[in-house]
Amino acid sequence: MRIGIIGAGDMARALGGGWAAAGHEIAVGARTTARAAAAAAAIGHGARAATVAEAARFGEATLLAVPVDALADILRTSNGDNAIASDGVDGRVHVFTDRTVIDCTNAFAPDPGGFVLSEPAVAERIATAAPGARVVKAFNLLAAEVWAGSERAFEGRALSVPLCGDDAEAVATVAALARDLKLHPVPAGGLRRARYLEAAAAFVVGLWFSGQDVRAMFPPLESAFAVPDEGGLPLVRE
Ligand SMILES: NC(=O)c1ccc[n+]([C@@H]2O[C@H](COP(=O)([O-])OP(=O)(O)OC[C@H]3O[C@@H](n4cnc5c(N)ncnc54)[C@H](OP(=O)(O)O)[C@@H]3O)[C@@H](O)[C@H]2O)c1
């Protein structure tokens, strides 16, 4: 599929590199031609350099791989000449309307012994700023180096990626993109739950940066005493 990537840093290269290697067409959009070209070269497999607006138009799915404080600007810039019109979803349309937008951002702010969030619900803000965009929160939990690496199982358990989004088709698209990276996708609820994924990242990454082994804090599923409710909705739809 055609994947637009906005941002030309570590996450753009890690995820874009894997998707390009899996056969997807990539356009990476950056503020300068030189940065876009360097990222496209690092991604390889014919990835092309683009402007932010070009990358936004290119993608059937678009990865937002920029700092959170750049998002407002990006969502304006990516809309290019498409002035927000009066006949779209909820009265407005955006270049991302009806398209899959993957939000991997983290709003980390330093705090003693870890991080706090500089804002509580980034993915929801993206969905509001780009009306009709099919936003999926994903890939924010682990470092770019992990996504770029080849280890896909630890202690015999597949490395899993939680996905939060309201649009089932978009979640399925991102699940397929996770599988292309040899990862195990785990649909983890609607976009309203993305804020918990964002908070989980701040909490867990803060502990890791403090030298704590987060994995040791959680038993495996079979020892977690988590019995699904009778008739409860299955969380994982595959
Ligand atoms: N790195 C990780 O391990 C990791 C893991 C999980 C989540 N994340 C999240 O993923 C996002 C990207 O992280 P990253 O590590 O890839 O960051 P990065 O290496 O610093 O790259 C950020 C990219 O965003 C671009 N950018 C910044 N402001 C922009 C603007 N106003 N318009 C257009 N482009 C702009 C930068 O452009 P220039 O090239 O022009 O500077 C740069 O290419 C962040 O929200 C981060 O919290 C990162």
Short mmCIF file of C-alpha atoms and ligand atoms in Angstrom, two decimals:
data_model
loop_
_atom_site.label_atom_id
_atom_site.label_comp_id
_atom_site.label_asym_id
_atom_site.label_seq_id
_atom_site.Cartn_x
_atom_site.Cartn_y
_atom_site.Cartn_z
CA MET A 1 0.00 0.00 0.00
CA ARG A 2 1.01 3.65 -0.25
CA ILE A 3 2.22 4.94 3.10
CA GLY A 4 2.92 8.60 3.76
CA ILE A 5 5.24 9.37 6.64
CA ILE A 6 5.37 12.84 8.15
CA GLY A 7 8.60 13.35 10.03
CA ALA A 8 12.07 12.22 9.04
CA GLY A 9 13.56 11.07 12.32
CA ASP A 10 14.02 7.82 14.21
CA MET A 11 10.43 6.56 14.13
CA ALA A 12 9.99 7.46 10.46
CA ARG A 13 13.09 5.47 9.61
CA ALA A 14 12.37 2.51 11.90
CA LEU A 15 8.76 1.91 10.84
CA GLY A 16 9.22 3.17 7.28
CA GLY A 17 12.25 0.94 6.79
CA GLY A 18 10.31 -2.15 7.82
CA TRP A 19 7.30 -1.30 5.69
CA ALA A 20 9.44 -0.50 2.66
CA ALA A 21 11.25 -3.81 3.08
CA ALA A 22 7.84 -5.52 3.21
CA GLY A 23 6.98 -4.05 -0.19
CA HIS A 24 5.00 -0.92 0.64
CA GLU A 25 5.49 2.35 -1.24
CA ILE A 26 6.75 5.08 1.06
CA ALA A 27 6.80 8.86 0.72
CA VAL A 28 8.50 10.64 3.58
CA GLY A 29 7.61 14.27 4.13
CA ALA A 30 9.81 16.69 6.02
CA ARG A 31 10.37 20.38 6.52
CA THR A 32 13.40 20.45 4.26
CA THR A 33 14.23 18.58 1.08
CA ALA A 34 17.56 17.52 2.53
CA ARG A 35 15.99 15.92 5.64
CA ALA A 36 13.31 14.17 3.55
CA ALA A 37 15.95 12.90 1.11
CA ALA A 38 18.19 11.61 3.92
CA ALA A 39 15.26 9.75 5.52
CA ALA A 40 14.11 8.33 2.18
CA ALA A 41 17.65 7.09 1.51
CA ALA A 42 17.83 5.52 4.97
CA ILE A 43 14.45 3.82 4.45
CA GLY A 44 15.53 2.57 1.01
CA HIS A 45 13.54 0.27 -1.28
CA GLY A 46 12.56 3.18 -3.52
CA ALA A 47 11.17 5.38 -0.74
CA ARG A 48 10.71 8.91 -2.04
CA ALA A 49 11.32 12.28 -0.46
CA ALA A 50 8.37 14.66 -0.29
CA THR A 51 7.01 17.76 1.35
CA VAL A 52 4.72 17.35 4.33
CA ALA A 53 1.65 18.12 2.18
CA GLU A 54 2.77 15.69 -0.55
CA ALA A 55 3.31 12.88 1.96
CA ALA A 56 -0.12 13.57 3.46
CA ARG A 57 -1.79 13.32 0.04
CA PHE A 58 0.25 10.23 -0.95
CA GLY A 59 -0.69 7.87 1.82
CA GLU A 60 -3.58 5.45 1.93
CA ALA A 61 -2.24 5.35 5.47
CA THR A 62 -0.16 8.14 7.01
CA LEU A 63 2.21 7.84 9.94
CA LEU A 64 2.58 10.96 12.07
CA ALA A 65 6.16 10.69 13.37
CA VAL A 66 6.77 14.15 14.76
CA PRO A 67 6.98 15.71 18.23
CA VAL A 68 3.58 16.36 19.76
CA ASP A 69 4.13 20.11 19.85
CA ALA A 70 4.50 20.06 16.04
CA LEU A 71 1.15 18.36 15.43
CA ALA A 72 -1.07 21.44 15.20
CA ASP A 73 1.26 22.94 12.61
CA ILE A 74 1.56 19.61 10.77
CA LEU A 75 -2.18 19.09 10.60
CA ARG A 76 -2.53 22.57 9.11
CA THR A 77 0.41 22.18 6.71
CA SER A 78 -0.59 18.66 5.64
CA ASN A 79 -3.96 20.00 4.62
CA GLY A 80 -2.12 22.03 1.97
CA ASP A 81 -4.48 23.95 -0.24
CA ASN A 82 -7.52 22.03 1.01
CA ALA A 83 -9.18 24.81 2.90
CA ILE A 84 -11.47 23.28 5.47
CA ALA A 85 -14.74 23.14 3.56
CA SER A 86 -18.31 23.30 4.74
CA ASP A 87 -19.59 20.03 3.27
CA GLY A 88 -17.42 17.43 4.98
CA VAL A 89 -17.73 15.27 8.04
CA ASP A 90 -19.25 17.36 10.83
CA GLY A 91 -19.19 20.26 8.43
CA ARG A 92 -15.43 20.09 7.76
CA VAL A 93 -13.06 18.06 5.59
CA HIS A 94 -9.34 17.50 5.86
CA VAL A 95 -6.80 15.79 3.64
CA PHE A 96 -6.98 12.89 6.11
CA THR A 97 -10.77 12.59 6.03
CA ASP A 98 -11.65 8.90 5.44
CA ARG A 99 -7.97 7.91 5.53
CA THR A 100 -5.99 5.91 8.06
CA VAL A 101 -3.75 8.03 10.26
CA ILE A 102 -1.29 6.25 12.53
CA ASP A 103 -0.35 8.21 15.63
CA CYS A 104 2.85 6.96 17.29
CA THR A 105 3.53 10.13 19.24
CA ASN A 106 4.26 10.54 22.92
CA ALA A 107 3.72 13.75 24.86
CA PHE A 108 6.45 13.01 27.40
CA ALA A 109 7.52 15.71 29.81
CA PRO A 110 10.28 15.03 32.34
CA ASP A 111 9.27 14.32 35.93
CA PRO A 112 11.45 13.10 38.83
CA GLY A 113 11.97 9.37 38.32
CA GLY A 114 10.15 9.22 35.00
CA PHE A 115 7.80 11.16 32.77
CA VAL A 116 4.39 12.78 32.91
CA LEU A 117 2.24 13.71 29.94
CA SER A 118 2.31 17.29 28.69
CA GLU A 119 -1.22 16.65 27.39
CA PRO A 120 -3.59 13.80 28.19
CA ALA A 121 -5.12 12.66 24.87
CA VAL A 122 -3.07 13.37 21.77
CA ALA A 123 -4.74 10.84 19.44
CA GLU A 124 -8.16 12.24 20.27
CA ARG A 125 -6.87 15.75 19.54
CA ILE A 126 -5.64 14.58 16.13
CA ALA A 127 -9.06 13.10 15.38
CA THR A 128 -10.69 16.41 16.30
CA ALA A 129 -8.24 18.49 14.26
CA ALA A 130 -8.59 16.23 11.20
CA PRO A 131 -12.32 15.51 11.04
CA GLY A 132 -13.16 12.12 9.61
CA ALA A 133 -9.59 10.84 9.85
CA ARG A 134 -9.48 7.19 10.87
CA VAL A 135 -6.95 7.61 13.66
CA VAL A 136 -5.21 4.60 15.18
CA LYS A 137 -2.81 4.92 18.09
CA ALA A 138 0.04 2.43 17.71
CA PHE A 139 3.78 1.91 18.05
CA ASN A 140 4.15 4.56 20.80
CA LEU A 141 5.02 2.10 23.56
CA LEU A 142 8.50 0.99 22.49
CA ALA A 143 11.69 2.62 21.25
CA ALA A 144 12.40 3.10 17.56
CA GLU A 145 15.37 0.76 17.98
CA VAL A 146 13.00 -2.06 18.95
CA TRP A 147 10.78 -1.50 15.92
CA ALA A 148 13.86 -1.33 13.70
CA GLY A 149 15.38 -4.46 15.24
CA SER A 150 14.84 -8.07 14.37
CA GLU A 151 13.91 -9.53 17.79
CA ARG A 152 10.22 -10.32 17.64
CA ALA A 153 9.81 -12.66 20.61
CA PHE A 154 11.00 -12.42 24.18
CA GLU A 155 10.95 -15.39 26.54
CA GLY A 156 9.02 -17.29 23.91
CA ARG A 157 6.25 -14.68 23.62
CA ALA A 158 5.57 -12.74 20.44
CA LEU A 159 6.17 -9.01 20.69
CA SER A 160 2.69 -7.46 20.64
CA VAL A 161 1.50 -4.02 19.56
CA PRO A 162 -1.63 -2.57 21.15
CA LEU A 163 -3.83 -0.65 18.72
CA CYS A 164 -6.55 1.82 19.74
CA GLY A 165 -8.95 3.18 17.15
CA ASP A 166 -12.65 3.59 16.42
CA ASP A 167 -12.62 2.55 12.77
CA ALA A 168 -12.47 -1.25 12.42
CA GLU A 169 -11.13 -1.06 8.87
CA ALA A 170 -8.32 1.29 9.88
CA VAL A 171 -7.45 -0.87 12.88
CA ALA A 172 -7.32 -3.88 10.53
CA THR A 173 -5.05 -1.93 8.18
CA VAL A 174 -2.65 -1.04 10.99
CA ALA A 175 -2.81 -4.61 12.30
CA ALA A 176 -1.69 -5.81 8.87
CA LEU A 177 1.11 -3.23 8.89
CA ALA A 178 2.20 -4.53 12.32
CA ARG A 179 2.24 -8.08 10.96
CA ASP A 180 4.39 -6.85 8.07
CA LEU A 181 6.93 -5.89 10.75
CA LYS A 182 6.60 -9.44 12.18
CA LEU A 183 4.78 -8.06 15.21
CA HIS A 184 1.62 -9.39 16.84
CA PRO A 185 -1.17 -6.76 16.71
CA VAL A 186 -3.59 -6.53 19.63
CA PRO A 187 -6.70 -4.40 19.04
CA ALA A 188 -7.11 -2.73 22.43
CA GLY A 189 -10.29 -0.70 22.17
CA GLY A 190 -11.55 2.56 20.75
CA LEU A 191 -9.77 5.85 20.36
CA ARG A 192 -11.04 6.97 23.76
CA ARG A 193 -8.66 4.37 25.19
CA ALA A 194 -5.66 5.73 23.31
CA ARG A 195 -5.14 8.13 26.20
CA TYR A 196 -4.43 5.13 28.45
CA LEU A 197 -1.93 3.81 25.92
CA GLU A 198 -0.31 7.25 25.98
CA ALA A 199 -0.25 7.24 29.79
CA ALA A 200 1.04 3.66 29.85
CA ALA A 201 3.95 4.70 27.64
CA ALA A 202 4.87 7.59 29.95
CA PHE A 203 4.68 5.32 32.99
CA VAL A 204 6.48 2.31 31.56
CA VAL A 205 9.19 4.18 29.66
CA GLY A 206 9.82 6.30 32.78
CA LEU A 207 10.36 3.12 34.80
CA TRP A 208 12.69 1.72 32.14
CA PHE A 209 14.68 4.96 32.14
CA SER A 210 14.94 4.59 35.93
CA GLY A 211 16.48 1.16 35.43
CA GLN A 212 13.40 -0.85 36.48
CA ASP A 213 12.44 -4.10 34.74
CA VAL A 214 8.81 -3.44 33.86
CA ARG A 215 8.36 -6.95 32.48
CA ALA A 216 9.00 -8.33 35.94
CA MET A 217 6.01 -6.36 37.25
CA PHE A 218 3.50 -8.32 35.19
CA PRO A 219 2.89 -12.08 35.39
CA PRO A 220 2.01 -13.97 32.22
CA LEU A 221 -1.68 -14.07 31.29
CA GLU A 222 -2.24 -17.54 32.75
CA SER A 223 -1.12 -16.27 36.16
CA ALA A 224 -2.94 -12.93 36.06
CA PHE A 225 -6.30 -14.14 37.48
CA ALA A 226 -8.08 -12.33 34.66
CA VAL A 227 -11.22 -14.32 33.92
CA PRO A 228 -13.22 -12.86 31.02
CA ASP A 229 -16.85 -12.05 31.87
CA GLU A 230 -19.42 -14.47 30.49
CA GLY A 231 -20.82 -12.86 27.38
CA GLY A 232 -18.35 -10.02 27.60
CA LEU A 233 -17.19 -8.53 24.34
CA PRO A 234 -13.94 -10.06 23.13
CA LEU A 235 -11.21 -7.42 23.11
CA VAL A 236 -9.23 -9.06 20.36
CA ARG A 237 -10.93 -9.34 17.00
CA GLU A 238 -8.83 -11.16 14.44
N1 LIG B 1 12.22 7.59 19.10
C1 LIG B 1 11.51 6.72 19.80
O1 LIG B 1 12.06 5.75 20.33
C2 LIG B 1 10.03 6.88 19.93
C3 LIG B 1 9.28 5.78 20.40
C4 LIG B 1 7.89 5.89 20.49
C5 LIG B 1 7.27 7.08 20.14
N2 LIG B 1 8.03 8.15 19.69
C6 LIG B 1 7.33 9.36 19.32
O2 LIG B 1 7.36 9.45 17.89
C7 LIG B 1 7.42 10.82 17.49
C8 LIG B 1 8.66 11.00 16.61
O3 LIG B 1 9.79 10.63 17.36
P1 LIG B 1 11.24 10.51 16.70
O4 LIG B 1 12.10 9.85 17.72
O5 LIG B 1 11.16 9.96 15.33
O6 LIG B 1 11.68 12.05 16.65
P2 LIG B 1 12.92 12.69 15.88
O7 LIG B 1 13.92 11.66 15.57
O8 LIG B 1 13.32 13.86 16.70
O9 LIG B 1 12.26 13.18 14.53
C9 LIG B 1 11.20 14.10 14.55
C10 LIG B 1 10.94 14.57 13.15
O10 LIG B 1 9.85 15.50 13.22
C11 LIG B 1 10.17 16.60 12.39
N3 LIG B 1 9.45 17.81 12.79
C12 LIG B 1 9.51 18.47 13.96
N4 LIG B 1 8.70 19.54 13.92
C13 LIG B 1 8.14 19.55 12.68
C14 LIG B 1 7.24 20.42 12.02
N5 LIG B 1 6.69 21.48 12.64
N6 LIG B 1 6.90 20.15 10.73
C15 LIG B 1 7.43 19.07 10.10
N7 LIG B 1 8.29 18.21 10.68
C16 LIG B 1 8.64 18.46 11.96
C17 LIG B 1 11.64 16.77 12.55
O11 LIG B 1 12.04 17.58 11.46
P3 LIG B 1 13.55 18.03 11.17
O12 LIG B 1 14.15 16.81 10.56
O13 LIG B 1 13.38 19.15 10.24
O14 LIG B 1 14.11 18.39 12.51
C18 LIG B 1 12.12 15.32 12.53
O15 LIG B 1 12.30 14.87 11.20
C19 LIG B 1 7.48 11.65 18.78
O16 LIG B 1 6.19 12.10 19.09
C20 LIG B 1 7.96 10.65 19.83
O17 LIG B 1 7.50 10.97 21.12
C21 LIG B 1 9.38 8.06 19.58
#
